[in-house]
Amino acid sequence: MKRPVFGFLLFFFALGLAQAPCVAFRLDDTQDDWMVSVQKAVMGALKRRGVPLTIGVVPKLFGNYPGSEMLQYVKENLEDPTWDLEVAAHGWDHTDFAGPPYTELFELIGMGKEKLMDVTGLPDIETFIPPFNGFSERTLEALKDHGFTIISSGITHTHGPCPRTGLDFYQLPQGASTAKSNGETPVVATETWHQIQSQIASDGYAMGESAQRRNEEEKIRDEK
């Protein structure tokens, strides 16, 4: 589903691991025809720096025709042994995964996983990114039944391995952001940095959200 405010969400994780903190990146909303130049620019920048990346792909809107520029770009980079790129399922068609019954969730999650494996040639998809950060115990059960092991969301009241159920999912909640909740009002860098430090102090790691807007696509085109 194409949304008018966010082109995509780029999440960064600052993990406080002993004396060797690290950063991991997640790029959401990968589709055939949605801000392709922006997403390729971000992916290229991370690749040049050797930074691993997880992309959250919307299965229904990805790989729908052989000439898909984004699909080919993703496949080329998956085959590149010099860069660690992971494909995660970002729902099915970018609808909320918190409300539907288990049977519907099981079907949608299964379709999404099968579609991504088919178009990318990957043997498995293990990470799920719920659209709008919405999920329930039913979602977790359906994910487990399809072999998923990681869920990445922006829900801030959960910590570490998912405490909602006895299921062994690893979850990283969001604790920092570069924008207010409307995605348009920026947060100054010092405030974001304070949020990161606060979550590292309380949880041992931090996850933050960086919002990119549609006008960033025009800016990147102009800079080429």
Coordinates of C-alpha atoms in Angstrom, one line a residue:
M1 CA 0.0 0.0 0.0
K2 CA 1.5 3.4 -1.0
R3 CA 1.4 5.8 1.9
P4 CA 1.5 9.6 1.4
V5 CA 3.7 10.6 4.3
F6 CA 6.5 8.0 4.6
G7 CA 8.5 6.9 1.7
F8 CA 10.0 4.3 4.0
L9 CA 11.2 3.8 7.5
L10 CA 14.9 3.3 8.1
F11 CA 15.4 1.8 11.6
F12 CA 18.8 1.7 13.2
F13 CA 19.8 -0.5 16.2
A14 CA 22.6 0.5 18.5
L15 CA 23.4 -2.6 20.5
G16 CA 25.3 -2.1 23.7
L17 CA 27.3 -5.4 23.7
A18 CA 30.1 -5.3 26.4
Q19 CA 32.8 -3.1 25.0
A20 CA 31.9 -3.6 21.3
P21 CA 28.7 -1.7 20.5
C22 CA 27.4 -2.2 17.0
V23 CA 24.8 -0.7 14.7
A24 CA 22.4 -2.6 12.4
F25 CA 20.0 -1.1 9.9
R26 CA 16.5 -2.0 8.7
L27 CA 14.8 -0.5 5.6
D28 CA 11.1 -0.9 5.3
D29 CA 8.4 -0.8 2.6
T30 CA 10.5 -2.2 -0.3
Q31 CA 8.2 -2.5 -3.4
D32 CA 8.4 -2.7 -7.1
D33 CA 7.3 0.9 -7.8
W34 CA 7.7 2.9 -4.6
M35 CA 10.6 5.4 -4.1
V36 CA 12.9 3.0 -5.9
S37 CA 15.7 5.7 -6.4
V38 CA 15.6 6.5 -2.6
Q39 CA 15.8 3.0 -1.5
K40 CA 18.6 2.1 -3.9
A41 CA 20.5 5.1 -2.8
V42 CA 20.3 4.2 0.9
M43 CA 21.1 0.5 0.2
G44 CA 24.1 1.6 -2.0
A45 CA 25.4 3.9 0.7
L46 CA 25.3 1.1 3.3
K47 CA 26.8 -1.4 0.9
R48 CA 29.7 0.9 0.2
R49 CA 30.5 1.1 3.9
G50 CA 30.1 -2.7 4.4
V51 CA 27.1 -2.2 6.7
P52 CA 24.7 -5.2 6.8
L53 CA 21.0 -4.4 6.1
T54 CA 17.6 -6.0 6.5
I55 CA 15.0 -4.9 4.1
G56 CA 11.3 -5.2 4.9
V57 CA 9.6 -6.2 1.7
V58 CA 5.9 -5.9 1.1
P59 CA 5.3 -9.3 -0.6
K60 CA 2.1 -8.5 -2.5
L61 CA 3.7 -5.4 -4.1
F62 CA 7.1 -6.9 -4.9
G63 CA 8.3 -9.0 -7.9
N64 CA 5.1 -8.7 -9.8
Y65 CA 6.8 -8.4 -13.2
P66 CA 10.1 -9.6 -14.6
G67 CA 11.5 -6.1 -15.4
S68 CA 11.1 -4.9 -11.8
E69 CA 14.0 -2.7 -11.2
M70 CA 13.9 -3.1 -7.4
L71 CA 13.6 -6.9 -7.6
Q72 CA 16.6 -7.1 -9.9
Y73 CA 18.6 -4.8 -7.6
V74 CA 17.7 -6.9 -4.5
K75 CA 18.6 -10.2 -6.3
E76 CA 21.9 -8.9 -7.5
N77 CA 22.9 -7.8 -4.0
L78 CA 21.7 -11.1 -2.4
E79 CA 24.2 -12.8 -4.7
D80 CA 27.0 -10.5 -3.8
P81 CA 29.2 -12.3 -1.2
T82 CA 30.8 -9.0 -0.1
W83 CA 27.6 -7.6 1.5
D84 CA 25.2 -9.1 4.1
L85 CA 21.7 -8.3 2.9
E86 CA 18.6 -9.9 4.5
V87 CA 15.1 -10.0 3.2
A88 CA 12.3 -9.8 5.8
A89 CA 8.6 -10.1 5.3
H90 CA 6.8 -6.8 5.9
G91 CA 3.2 -8.2 6.2
W92 CA 1.5 -9.1 3.0
D93 CA -0.1 -5.9 1.6
H94 CA 0.8 -3.5 4.4
T95 CA -2.3 -3.9 6.5
D96 CA -2.4 -4.2 10.3
F97 CA -1.6 -7.7 11.5
A98 CA -3.0 -7.2 15.0
G99 CA -6.7 -7.7 14.5
P100 CA -7.4 -10.6 12.1
P101 CA -8.1 -14.1 13.3
Y102 CA -5.4 -16.8 13.3
T103 CA -6.7 -18.4 10.1
E104 CA -6.4 -15.2 8.1
L105 CA -3.0 -14.4 9.6
F106 CA -1.7 -17.8 8.9
E107 CA -2.8 -17.6 5.2
L108 CA -1.4 -14.1 4.7
I109 CA 1.9 -14.9 6.4
G110 CA 2.2 -18.1 4.4
M111 CA 1.5 -16.3 1.1
G112 CA 4.1 -13.6 1.9
K113 CA 6.8 -16.0 2.8
E114 CA 6.2 -18.2 -0.2
K115 CA 6.1 -15.2 -2.6
L116 CA 9.4 -13.8 -1.3
M117 CA 11.2 -17.1 -1.4
D118 CA 9.9 -17.6 -5.0
V119 CA 10.9 -14.3 -6.4
T120 CA 14.2 -14.0 -4.7
G121 CA 15.3 -17.6 -4.8
L122 CA 16.0 -17.6 -1.0
P123 CA 15.6 -20.9 0.8
D124 CA 13.9 -19.3 3.8
I125 CA 12.6 -16.1 5.3
E126 CA 13.0 -15.9 9.1
T127 CA 12.3 -12.3 10.0
F128 CA 8.9 -10.6 10.1
I129 CA 8.2 -6.9 10.4
P130 CA 4.6 -6.2 11.2
P131 CA 3.1 -3.2 9.3
F132 CA 2.2 -0.3 11.6
N133 CA 4.0 -2.3 14.4
G134 CA 0.8 -4.2 15.0
F135 CA 0.7 -7.8 16.1
S136 CA -1.0 -10.1 18.6
E137 CA -0.5 -13.5 20.2
R138 CA -2.4 -14.9 17.1
T139 CA 0.2 -13.2 14.9
L140 CA 3.0 -14.8 16.8
E141 CA 1.4 -18.2 16.7
A142 CA 1.0 -18.0 12.9
L143 CA 4.6 -16.8 12.5
K144 CA 5.9 -19.7 14.6
D145 CA 3.8 -22.1 12.5
H146 CA 5.5 -20.8 9.4
G147 CA 9.0 -21.0 10.9
F148 CA 9.7 -17.4 11.6
T149 CA 12.1 -16.7 14.6
I150 CA 12.5 -12.9 14.7
I151 CA 9.9 -10.1 14.9
S152 CA 11.0 -6.5 14.6
S153 CA 8.5 -3.8 15.6
G154 CA 8.4 -0.4 17.2
I155 CA 6.4 -1.4 20.2
T156 CA 8.2 0.1 23.2
H157 CA 6.6 -1.8 26.1
T158 CA 8.3 -5.1 25.3
H159 CA 11.8 -6.1 26.0
G160 CA 14.2 -8.7 24.7
P161 CA 12.7 -12.1 23.8
C162 CA 9.0 -11.6 23.3
P163 CA 7.3 -11.6 26.8
R164 CA 3.7 -11.7 25.5
T165 CA 3.7 -15.5 25.2
G166 CA 6.1 -18.4 25.8
L167 CA 7.1 -18.3 22.1
D168 CA 10.8 -17.9 21.5
F169 CA 10.8 -14.9 19.3
Y170 CA 13.5 -12.3 19.5
Q171 CA 12.2 -8.8 19.4
L172 CA 13.8 -5.4 19.3
P173 CA 11.5 -2.6 20.5
Q174 CA 12.0 1.0 19.3
G175 CA 13.2 3.6 21.8
A176 CA 14.5 6.4 19.6
S177 CA 13.4 8.4 16.6
T178 CA 14.5 11.2 14.3
A179 CA 10.9 12.5 13.9
K180 CA 7.8 13.0 16.0
S181 CA 5.0 10.4 15.7
N182 CA 3.5 12.3 12.6
G183 CA 6.7 11.5 10.7
E184 CA 7.0 15.1 9.5
T185 CA 8.2 17.1 12.6
P186 CA 11.9 16.5 13.0
V187 CA 13.7 15.7 16.3
V188 CA 17.0 17.4 16.8
A189 CA 20.0 15.1 16.7
T190 CA 20.9 15.7 20.3
E191 CA 17.5 14.5 21.4
T192 CA 17.7 11.4 19.3
W193 CA 21.2 10.7 20.7
H194 CA 19.8 11.1 24.3
Q195 CA 17.0 8.6 23.5
I196 CA 19.6 6.1 22.2
Q197 CA 21.8 6.4 25.3
S198 CA 18.7 6.1 27.6
Q199 CA 17.6 2.8 25.9
I200 CA 21.1 1.4 25.9
A201 CA 21.3 2.2 29.6
S202 CA 18.0 0.5 30.4
D203 CA 17.9 -2.4 27.8
G204 CA 21.5 -2.9 26.7
Y205 CA 20.7 -1.7 23.2
A206 CA 18.7 0.9 21.4
M207 CA 16.5 0.9 18.3
G208 CA 15.6 4.1 16.5
E209 CA 13.4 5.2 13.6
S210 CA 14.5 7.5 10.8
A211 CA 11.6 8.7 8.6
Q212 CA 12.2 9.5 4.9
R213 CA 9.6 11.5 3.0
R214 CA 8.6 11.6 -0.6
N215 CA 10.6 14.8 -1.3
E216 CA 13.8 12.9 -0.5
E217 CA 13.3 11.1 -3.8
E218 CA 13.4 14.4 -5.7
K219 CA 16.4 15.5 -3.7
I220 CA 18.4 12.3 -4.6
R221 CA 17.4 12.6 -8.3
D222 CA 18.7 16.2 -8.3
E223 CA 22.0 15.2 -6.7
K224 CA 22.8 12.5 -9.4

